[in-house]
Amino acid sequence: MFTNFFPNLGRVLEKYWGLFIQGAGYTLLLSFITVLFGTILGSILALMRRSRNKPVSGFATGYVEVIRGTPLLLQLYLFYFMLPELLPMLNLSKFACVAIALVINSSAYVCEIVRAGIQAVDYGQTEAARTLGLNGRQTMLRIVMPQAVKNILPALGNEFVTVIKETSLASTFFVGDLMTQYSTVRGSMYLVIEPLIVVGAIYFILTFSLSKAINAFERRLKVSD
Amino acid sequence: MIEIKNLSKSFGSLEVLRDITEKVEDGEVISIIGPSGSGKSTFLRCLNLLEVPTSGSVFFDGVDLTQKGVDIDRHRQKMGMVFQHFNVFPHLTVMENITLAPVMLKKRPKADAEAYAHKLLARVGLSDKAQEHPRRLSGGQKQRLAIVRALAMDPEVMLFDEPTSALDPEMVGEVLAVIQDLVRNGMTTLIVTHEMGFAREVSSRVLFMDEGRIAEQGPPEDIFNNPQNPRTKEFLGKVLR
Ligand SMILES: Nc1ncnc2c1ncn2[C@@H]1O[C@H](COP(=O)(O)OP(=O)(O)O)[C@@H](O)[C@H]1O
Ligand SMILES: [Mg+2]
């Protein structure tokens, strides 16, 4: 079986390289959308969790716990089938439904990243700022957040890496990502292993280079500390 | 200037301050001494409501700070505080550390705030550090910066909570010298300290705290030379060796 491995690999690449590139593009797009909106929503959730208003913080806590305590695949199914029924007037595409589910999932993890980043800032910083007369909001914006960002950014980068891998679950709904392309190629060439190797290599190149970039960035943050 | 009435503070079931009534007059320099855990920090932190008293009142310039609706941020601008661990802002330069609050809260023009900051930095011997980041400063320099940061708001009173306890011994002197200079210029000061020599030399009054109460107080000569309370004697016996 493996005698034809390399020739087959060559044929797969030659015939379908365009599809793989396109799939990688969709995967990156989906991941980028997820992390971007996940970060916005997650930051809002983190602030809600810190709120003194019990219903507000309670809602955010419940949201985070439920999302983190259930499988992403289940959430994808749920939103995929539920959103079009719930909001038929929006005419949401498959891609949009999947993206929304991913954003909601990621926001729960980002919420915890932001919260941990804020908590890691020495409480003495808050006390010093409040003692000078800054109010809570000024202290958060001018003193705590600028320091928390240094903890948050690298963790967000790692979340990006995780999301790139998780978007493969979205291929269940054929949204054009890398894994979707794998299914297409497998179906048309009757080859299982070779396209999988190609797709795996592309995932690895994406995540590995991103991780390296994050590490370099993190080192620079440390130096400027 | 500050009037404390029946101040009590508990953390859960732990009573840390018990019914303290005390008055601080303009220009007084008060050292607070006492064993670890006796409530010295909590007492100081109740004065600017960093800790919210469980009961009792703190009047500052005639306003009861513990009342609901009091703009505590505005009053805190007039009460400088310096911490054991400096708490300088590491993401800002020395200059930004000092000018942040005056520019943001007192609407001082930036140039004025910077000119004033330069003056204060010169006074504590940090003129050449204005553009440095705090990470490049020694502990003693950080603490002098923290003092300048507080002074830049033109406070009416300065609260020091063990300002030299986290310093290497060779840096204690430079920070005490700055505080001494402030005191000489008439700044109303409360300082929690373990530097008994300093307390004896600079304070107009010494408070000895024990188990959440001011167990004894008086001029430094009386407290150090002729303590009445057996707990004061015991404490001084341990620290003055
Ligand atoms: N935020 C807090 N929560 C619970 N207990 C506290 C807190 N702050 C201080 N305490 C307790 O209150 C007591 C007095 O503390 P503190 O005022 O720091 O004493 P001192 O400064 O004289 O050493 C100690 O037993 C300490 O553990
Ligand atoms: Mg203390």
PDB file of C-alpha atoms in Angstrom, chain B:
ATOM      1  CA  MET B   1      -7.478  67.675  60.483  1.00  0.00           C
ATOM      2  CA  ILE B   2      -8.374  64.024  60.956  1.00  0.00           C
ATOM      3  CA  GLU B   3     -10.752  62.907  63.638  1.00  0.00           C
ATOM      4  CA  ILE B   4     -11.371  59.244  64.256  1.00  0.00           C
ATOM      5  CA  LYS B   5     -14.436  58.338  66.287  1.00  0.00           C
ATOM      6  CA  ASN B   6     -15.182  54.874  67.655  1.00  0.00           C
ATOM      7  CA  LEU B   7     -13.475  53.249  64.714  1.00  0.00           C
ATOM      8  CA  SER B   8     -13.801  49.449  64.549  1.00  0.00           C
ATOM      9  CA  LYS B   9     -12.827  47.086  61.801  1.00  0.00           C
ATOM     10  CA  SER B  10     -13.330  43.326  61.515  1.00  0.00           C
ATOM     11  CA  PHE B  11     -12.339  40.909  58.818  1.00  0.00           C
ATOM     12  CA  GLY B  12     -15.028  38.281  59.168  1.00  0.00           C
ATOM     13  CA  SER B  13     -14.919  37.279  62.814  1.00  0.00           C
ATOM     14  CA  LEU B  14     -11.428  38.721  63.321  1.00  0.00           C
ATOM     15  CA  GLU B  15     -11.618  42.019  65.200  1.00  0.00           C
ATOM     16  CA  VAL B  16      -8.650  44.031  64.007  1.00  0.00           C
ATOM     17  CA  LEU B  17      -9.498  47.523  65.273  1.00  0.00           C
ATOM     18  CA  ARG B  18     -11.501  47.995  68.454  1.00  0.00           C
ATOM     19  CA  ASP B  19     -13.270  51.258  69.097  1.00  0.00           C
ATOM     20  CA  ILE B  20     -10.448  53.692  68.361  1.00  0.00           C
ATOM     21  CA  THR B  21     -11.022  57.392  68.995  1.00  0.00           C
ATOM     22  CA  GLU B  22      -8.175  59.734  68.097  1.00  0.00           C
ATOM     23  CA  LYS B  23      -7.426  63.154  66.694  1.00  0.00           C
ATOM     24  CA  VAL B  24      -4.674  64.319  64.362  1.00  0.00           C
ATOM     25  CA  GLU B  25      -3.956  68.054  64.351  1.00  0.00           C
ATOM     26  CA  ASP B  26      -2.436  70.091  61.547  1.00  0.00           C
ATOM     27  CA  GLY B  27       1.334  69.750  61.477  1.00  0.00           C
ATOM     28  CA  GLU B  28       1.498  66.762  63.790  1.00  0.00           C
ATOM     29  CA  VAL B  29       3.987  64.009  63.072  1.00  0.00           C
ATOM     30  CA  ILE B  30       2.689  60.762  64.469  1.00  0.00           C
ATOM     31  CA  SER B  31       4.603  57.505  64.562  1.00  0.00           C
ATOM     32  CA  ILE B  32       2.594  54.342  64.976  1.00  0.00           C
ATOM     33  CA  ILE B  33       4.475  51.452  66.517  1.00  0.00           C
ATOM     34  CA  GLY B  34       3.462  48.072  67.829  1.00  0.00           C
ATOM     35  CA  PRO B  35       3.795  44.347  67.295  1.00  0.00           C
ATOM     36  CA  SER B  36       3.073  42.777  63.933  1.00  0.00           C
ATOM     37  CA  GLY B  37      -0.632  42.082  63.450  1.00  0.00           C
ATOM     38  CA  SER B  38      -1.732  44.669  65.993  1.00  0.00           C
ATOM     39  CA  GLY B  39      -3.692  46.592  63.339  1.00  0.00           C
ATOM     40  CA  LYS B  40      -1.303  49.433  62.433  1.00  0.00           C
ATOM     41  CA  SER B  41      -1.722  49.063  58.672  1.00  0.00           C
ATOM     42  CA  THR B  42      -5.453  48.572  58.944  1.00  0.00           C
ATOM     43  CA  PHE B  43      -5.721  51.718  61.053  1.00  0.00           C
ATOM     44  CA  LEU B  44      -3.787  53.767  58.500  1.00  0.00           C
ATOM     45  CA  ARG B  45      -5.770  52.288  55.602  1.00  0.00           C
ATOM     46  CA  CYS B  46      -9.061  53.117  57.302  1.00  0.00           C
ATOM     47  CA  LEU B  47      -8.114  56.812  57.277  1.00  0.00           C
ATOM     48  CA  ASN B  48      -8.422  57.034  53.479  1.00  0.00           C
ATOM     49  CA  LEU B  49     -10.976  54.239  53.313  1.00  0.00           C
ATOM     50  CA  LEU B  50      -8.741  51.753  51.535  1.00  0.00           C
ATOM     51  CA  GLU B  51     -10.327  49.579  54.191  1.00  0.00           C
ATOM     52  CA  VAL B  52     -13.951  50.343  54.920  1.00  0.00           C
ATOM     53  CA  PRO B  53     -14.507  50.596  58.671  1.00  0.00           C
ATOM     54  CA  THR B  54     -17.032  48.182  60.119  1.00  0.00           C
ATOM     55  CA  SER B  55     -18.311  50.960  62.373  1.00  0.00           C
ATOM     56  CA  GLY B  56     -17.318  54.417  63.536  1.00  0.00           C
ATOM     57  CA  SER B  57     -16.384  57.556  61.635  1.00  0.00           C
ATOM     58  CA  VAL B  58     -13.343  59.173  60.073  1.00  0.00           C
ATOM     59  CA  PHE B  59     -13.646  62.940  59.710  1.00  0.00           C
ATOM     60  CA  PHE B  60     -11.235  64.608  57.313  1.00  0.00           C
ATOM     61  CA  ASP B  61     -11.435  68.405  57.199  1.00  0.00           C
ATOM     62  CA  GLY B  62     -14.804  68.095  58.884  1.00  0.00           C
ATOM     63  CA  VAL B  63     -16.299  65.592  56.410  1.00  0.00           C
ATOM     64  CA  ASP B  64     -17.238  62.119  57.603  1.00  0.00           C
ATOM     65  CA  LEU B  65     -15.625  59.939  54.935  1.00  0.00           C
ATOM     66  CA  THR B  66     -17.599  56.874  55.977  1.00  0.00           C
ATOM     67  CA  GLN B  67     -20.918  58.447  54.973  1.00  0.00           C
ATOM     68  CA  LYS B  68     -22.599  57.232  51.805  1.00  0.00           C
ATOM     69  CA  GLY B  69     -22.416  59.698  48.941  1.00  0.00           C
ATOM     70  CA  VAL B  70     -19.060  61.186  49.994  1.00  0.00           C
ATOM     71  CA  ASP B  71     -16.780  61.675  46.984  1.00  0.00           C
ATOM     72  CA  ILE B  72     -13.939  59.645  48.459  1.00  0.00           C
ATOM     73  CA  ASP B  73     -11.780  60.016  45.345  1.00  0.00           C
ATOM     74  CA  ARG B  74     -11.718  63.784  45.798  1.00  0.00           C
ATOM     75  CA  HIS B  75     -10.691  63.498  49.457  1.00  0.00           C
ATOM     76  CA  ARG B  76      -8.035  60.917  48.678  1.00  0.00           C
ATOM     77  CA  GLN B  77      -6.354  63.483  46.442  1.00  0.00           C
ATOM     78  CA  LYS B  78      -5.501  65.366  49.617  1.00  0.00           C
ATOM     79  CA  MET B  79      -4.168  62.339  51.500  1.00  0.00           C
ATOM     80  CA  GLY B  80      -0.916  61.007  50.097  1.00  0.00           C
ATOM     81  CA  MET B  81      -0.065  57.405  50.862  1.00  0.00           C
ATOM     82  CA  VAL B  82       3.194  55.496  50.579  1.00  0.00           C
ATOM     83  CA  PHE B  83       3.321  51.711  50.796  1.00  0.00           C
ATOM     84  CA  GLN B  84       5.875  49.203  51.988  1.00  0.00           C
ATOM     85  CA  HIS B  85       6.250  47.783  48.472  1.00  0.00           C
ATOM     86  CA  PHE B  86       6.412  51.161  46.651  1.00  0.00           C
ATOM     87  CA  ASN B  87       3.727  50.247  44.094  1.00  0.00           C
ATOM     88  CA  VAL B  88       5.224  52.522  41.465  1.00  0.00           C
ATOM     89  CA  PHE B  89       3.629  52.076  38.034  1.00  0.00           C
ATOM     90  CA  PRO B  90       6.020  49.915  36.003  1.00  0.00           C
ATOM     91  CA  HIS B  91       4.480  50.705  32.609  1.00  0.00           C
ATOM     92  CA  LEU B  92       5.086  54.434  33.001  1.00  0.00           C
ATOM     93  CA  THR B  93       8.280  56.483  33.134  1.00  0.00           C
ATOM     94  CA  VAL B  94       9.288  58.191  36.341  1.00  0.00           C
ATOM     95  CA  MET B  95       7.904  61.466  34.973  1.00  0.00           C
ATOM     96  CA  GLU B  96       4.613  59.854  33.928  1.00  0.00           C
ATOM     97  CA  ASN B  97       4.285  58.215  37.331  1.00  0.00           C
ATOM     98  CA  ILE B  98       4.379  61.658  38.883  1.00  0.00           C
ATOM     99  CA  THR B  99       2.279  63.680  36.435  1.00  0.00           C
ATOM    100  CA  LEU B 100      -0.490  61.147  35.721  1.00  0.00           C
ATOM    101  CA  ALA B 101      -2.732  62.052  38.641  1.00  0.00           C
ATOM    102  CA  PRO B 102      -2.248  65.855  38.670  1.00  0.00           C
ATOM    103  CA  VAL B 103      -2.912  66.090  34.931  1.00  0.00           C
ATOM    104  CA  MET B 104      -5.863  63.712  34.971  1.00  0.00           C
ATOM    105  CA  LEU B 105      -7.525  64.775  38.210  1.00  0.00           C
ATOM    106  CA  LYS B 106      -6.439  68.340  38.865  1.00  0.00           C
ATOM    107  CA  LYS B 107      -6.461  69.329  35.196  1.00  0.00           C
ATOM    108  CA  ARG B 108      -2.970  70.767  35.525  1.00  0.00           C
ATOM    109  CA  PRO B 109      -1.428  71.664  32.183  1.00  0.00           C
ATOM    110  CA  LYS B 110       1.122  68.982  31.377  1.00  0.00           C
ATOM    111  CA  ALA B 111       4.009  71.461  31.208  1.00  0.00           C
ATOM    112  CA  ASP B 112       3.203  72.834  34.661  1.00  0.00           C
ATOM    113  CA  ALA B 113       2.892  69.353  36.128  1.00  0.00           C
ATOM    114  CA  GLU B 114       6.248  68.404  34.634  1.00  0.00           C
ATOM    115  CA  ALA B 115       7.947  71.524  35.905  1.00  0.00           C
ATOM    116  CA  TYR B 116       6.622  70.781  39.383  1.00  0.00           C
ATOM    117  CA  ALA B 117       7.698  67.156  39.078  1.00  0.00           C
ATOM    118  CA  HIS B 118      11.230  68.250  38.205  1.00  0.00           C
ATOM    119  CA  LYS B 119      11.303  70.407  41.295  1.00  0.00           C
ATOM    120  CA  LEU B 120      10.151  67.543  43.492  1.00  0.00           C
ATOM    121  CA  LEU B 121      12.587  65.105  41.880  1.00  0.00           C
ATOM    122  CA  ALA B 122      15.424  67.514  42.584  1.00  0.00           C
ATOM    123  CA  ARG B 123      14.327  67.707  46.193  1.00  0.00           C
ATOM    124  CA  VAL B 124      14.654  63.922  46.630  1.00  0.00           C
ATOM    125  CA  GLY B 125      17.819  63.611  44.538  1.00  0.00           C
ATOM    126  CA  LEU B 126      16.311  61.937  41.477  1.00  0.00           C
ATOM    127  CA  SER B 127      16.722  64.737  38.936  1.00  0.00           C
ATOM    128  CA  ASP B 128      18.567  62.567  36.453  1.00  0.00           C
ATOM    129  CA  LYS B 129      15.937  59.807  36.520  1.00  0.00           C
ATOM    130  CA  ALA B 130      12.931  61.641  35.075  1.00  0.00           C
ATOM    131  CA  GLN B 131      12.875  59.717  31.808  1.00  0.00           C
ATOM    132  CA  GLU B 132      13.858  56.335  33.241  1.00  0.00           C
ATOM    133  CA  HIS B 133      11.495  53.424  33.689  1.00  0.00           C
ATOM    134  CA  PRO B 134      11.016  52.373  37.315  1.00  0.00           C
ATOM    135  CA  ARG B 135      12.573  48.962  36.619  1.00  0.00           C
ATOM    136  CA  ARG B 136      15.898  50.740  36.321  1.00  0.00           C
ATOM    137  CA  LEU B 137      15.616  52.186  39.827  1.00  0.00           C
ATOM    138  CA  SER B 138      16.852  50.715  43.090  1.00  0.00           C
ATOM    139  CA  GLY B 139      14.407  50.042  45.933  1.00  0.00           C
ATOM    140  CA  GLY B 140      15.313  53.266  47.675  1.00  0.00           C
ATOM    141  CA  GLN B 141      14.873  55.238  44.472  1.00  0.00           C
ATOM    142  CA  LYS B 142      11.509  53.601  43.825  1.00  0.00           C
ATOM    143  CA  GLN B 143      10.315  54.580  47.262  1.00  0.00           C
ATOM    144  CA  ARG B 144      11.508  58.147  46.790  1.00  0.00           C
ATOM    145  CA  LEU B 145       9.589  58.169  43.511  1.00  0.00           C
ATOM    146  CA  ALA B 146       6.490  56.894  45.309  1.00  0.00           C
ATOM    147  CA  ILE B 147       6.809  59.747  47.783  1.00  0.00           C
ATOM    148  CA  VAL B 148       7.196  62.308  45.002  1.00  0.00           C
ATOM    149  CA  ARG B 149       4.200  60.824  43.183  1.00  0.00           C
ATOM    150  CA  ALA B 150       2.101  61.432  46.275  1.00  0.00           C
ATOM    151  CA  LEU B 151       3.523  64.923  46.860  1.00  0.00           C
ATOM    152  CA  ALA B 152       2.712  65.975  43.305  1.00  0.00           C
ATOM    153  CA  MET B 153      -0.958  66.065  44.338  1.00  0.00           C
ATOM    154  CA  ASP B 154      -0.145  68.619  47.076  1.00  0.00           C
ATOM    155  CA  PRO B 155      -1.637  66.514  49.854  1.00  0.00           C
ATOM    156  CA  GLU B 156      -2.546  67.944  53.241  1.00  0.00           C
ATOM    157  CA  VAL B 157      -1.372  64.819  55.029  1.00  0.00           C
ATOM    158  CA  MET B 158       0.995  61.969  54.223  1.00  0.00           C
ATOM    159  CA  LEU B 159       0.394  58.393  55.343  1.00  0.00           C
ATOM    160  CA  PHE B 160       3.396  56.062  55.362  1.00  0.00           C
ATOM    161  CA  ASP B 161       2.980  52.334  55.957  1.00  0.00           C
ATOM    162  CA  GLU B 162       6.394  50.901  56.825  1.00  0.00           C
ATOM    163  CA  PRO B 163       8.086  52.793  53.982  1.00  0.00           C
ATOM    164  CA  THR B 164      11.524  51.310  54.677  1.00  0.00           C
ATOM    165  CA  SER B 165      10.657  47.731  55.665  1.00  0.00           C
ATOM    166  CA  ALA B 166      11.150  46.290  52.167  1.00  0.00           C
ATOM    167  CA  LEU B 167      14.460  48.075  51.597  1.00  0.00           C
ATOM    168  CA  ASP B 168      17.991  46.794  51.781  1.00  0.00           C
ATOM    169  CA  PRO B 169      19.579  48.294  54.897  1.00  0.00           C
ATOM    170  CA  GLU B 170      21.876  50.612  52.960  1.00  0.00           C
ATOM    171  CA  MET B 171      18.865  52.305  51.339  1.00  0.00           C
ATOM    172  CA  VAL B 172      16.848  52.957  54.472  1.00  0.00           C
ATOM    173  CA  GLY B 173      18.678  56.180  55.252  1.00  0.00           C
ATOM    174  CA  GLU B 174      18.004  57.907  51.941  1.00  0.00           C
ATOM    175  CA  VAL B 175      14.249  57.332  52.269  1.00  0.00           C
ATOM    176  CA  LEU B 176      14.102  58.382  55.914  1.00  0.00           C
ATOM    177  CA  ALA B 177      16.016  61.531  54.990  1.00  0.00           C
ATOM    178  CA  VAL B 178      13.330  62.443  52.468  1.00  0.00           C
ATOM    179  CA  ILE B 179      10.579  61.899  55.033  1.00  0.00           C
ATOM    180  CA  GLN B 180      12.495  63.897  57.593  1.00  0.00           C
ATOM    181  CA  ASP B 181      12.797  66.758  55.112  1.00  0.00           C
ATOM    182  CA  LEU B 182       9.028  66.683  54.574  1.00  0.00           C
ATOM    183  CA  VAL B 183       8.354  66.715  58.266  1.00  0.00           C
ATOM    184  CA  ARG B 184      10.693  69.666  58.790  1.00  0.00           C
ATOM    185  CA  ASN B 185       8.711  71.564  56.211  1.00  0.00           C
ATOM    186  CA  GLY B 186       5.572  71.081  58.225  1.00  0.00           C
ATOM    187  CA  MET B 187       3.820  68.208  56.466  1.00  0.00           C
ATOM    188  CA  THR B 188       1.229  66.537  58.664  1.00  0.00           C
ATOM    189  CA  THR B 189       2.416  62.941  58.771  1.00  0.00           C
ATOM    190  CA  LEU B 190       1.379  59.553  60.080  1.00  0.00           C
ATOM    191  CA  ILE B 191       3.997  56.856  59.766  1.00  0.00           C
ATOM    192  CA  VAL B 192       3.859  53.206  60.709  1.00  0.00           C
ATOM    193  CA  THR B 193       7.454  52.271  61.343  1.00  0.00           C
ATOM    194  CA  HIS B 194       9.854  49.866  62.970  1.00  0.00           C
ATOM    195  CA  GLU B 195      12.626  52.455  62.869  1.00  0.00           C
ATOM    196  CA  MET B 196      12.509  53.393  66.546  1.00  0.00           C
ATOM    197  CA  GLY B 197      15.396  55.841  66.319  1.00  0.00           C
ATOM    198  CA  PHE B 198      13.613  57.683  63.563  1.00  0.00           C
ATOM    199  CA  ALA B 199      10.299  57.668  65.452  1.00  0.00           C
ATOM    200  CA  ARG B 200      11.997  59.087  68.515  1.00  0.00           C
ATOM    201  CA  GLU B 201      13.730  61.794  66.523  1.00  0.00           C
ATOM    202  CA  VAL B 202      11.031  63.107  64.193  1.00  0.00           C
ATOM    203  CA  SER B 203       7.661  62.480  65.780  1.00  0.00           C
ATOM    204  CA  SER B 204       5.667  64.872  67.894  1.00  0.00           C
ATOM    205  CA  ARG B 205       3.630  61.958  69.189  1.00  0.00           C
ATOM    206  CA  VAL B 206       3.970  58.188  69.272  1.00  0.00           C
ATOM    207  CA  LEU B 207       1.038  55.772  69.270  1.00  0.00           C
ATOM    208  CA  PHE B 208       1.657  52.262  70.533  1.00  0.00           C
ATOM    209  CA  MET B 209      -0.890  49.835  69.112  1.00  0.00           C
ATOM    210  CA  ASP B 210      -1.684  46.475  70.589  1.00  0.00           C
ATOM    211  CA  GLU B 211      -4.492  44.081  69.694  1.00  0.00           C
ATOM    212  CA  GLY B 212      -6.488  46.643  67.762  1.00  0.00           C
ATOM    213  CA  ARG B 213      -6.278  49.408  70.345  1.00  0.00           C
ATOM    214  CA  ILE B 214      -4.046  52.381  70.948  1.00  0.00           C
ATOM    215  CA  ALA B 215      -2.664  50.978  74.153  1.00  0.00           C
ATOM    216  CA  GLU B 216      -0.438  53.914  74.980  1.00  0.00           C
ATOM    217  CA  GLN B 217       0.519  57.231  73.482  1.00  0.00           C
ATOM    218  CA  GLY B 218       2.519  60.325  74.206  1.00  0.00           C
ATOM    219  CA  PRO B 219       5.567  62.352  73.243  1.00  0.00           C
ATOM    220  CA  PRO B 220       8.449  60.154  72.085  1.00  0.00           C
ATOM    221  CA  GLU B 221      10.550  60.898  75.186  1.00  0.00           C
ATOM    222  CA  ASP B 222       7.809  59.510  77.430  1.00  0.00           C
ATOM    223  CA  ILE B 223       7.039  56.454  75.334  1.00  0.00           C
ATOM    224  CA  PHE B 224      10.642  55.447  74.781  1.00  0.00           C
ATOM    225  CA  ASN B 225      12.168  56.467  78.114  1.00  0.00           C
ATOM    226  CA  ASN B 226       9.332  55.869  80.467  1.00  0.00           C
ATOM    227  CA  PRO B 227       6.627  53.598  79.088  1.00  0.00           C
ATOM    228  CA  GLN B 228       3.733  52.924  81.460  1.00  0.00           C
ATOM    229  CA  ASN B 229       1.896  50.044  79.823  1.00  0.00           C
ATOM    230  CA  PRO B 230       3.545  46.645  80.431  1.00  0.00           C
ATOM    231  CA  ARG B 231       2.833  45.695  76.785  1.00  0.00           C
ATOM    232  CA  THR B 232       4.704  48.803  75.603  1.00  0.00           C
ATOM    233  CA  LYS B 233       7.624  47.904  77.854  1.00  0.00           C
ATOM    234  CA  GLU B 234       7.662  44.366  76.559  1.00  0.00           C
ATOM    235  CA  PHE B 235       7.507  45.513  72.933  1.00  0.00           C
ATOM    236  CA  LEU B 236      10.231  48.137  73.337  1.00  0.00           C
ATOM    237  CA  GLY B 237      12.328  45.661  75.243  1.00  0.00           C
ATOM    238  CA  LYS B 238      12.269  43.397  72.214  1.00  0.00           C
ATOM    239  CA  VAL B 239      12.899  45.997  69.513  1.00  0.00           C
ATOM    240  CA  LEU B 240      15.332  48.319  71.305  1.00  0.00           C
ATOM    241  CA  ARG B 241      18.320  46.104  71.626  1.00  0.00           C
TER     242      ARG B 241
END
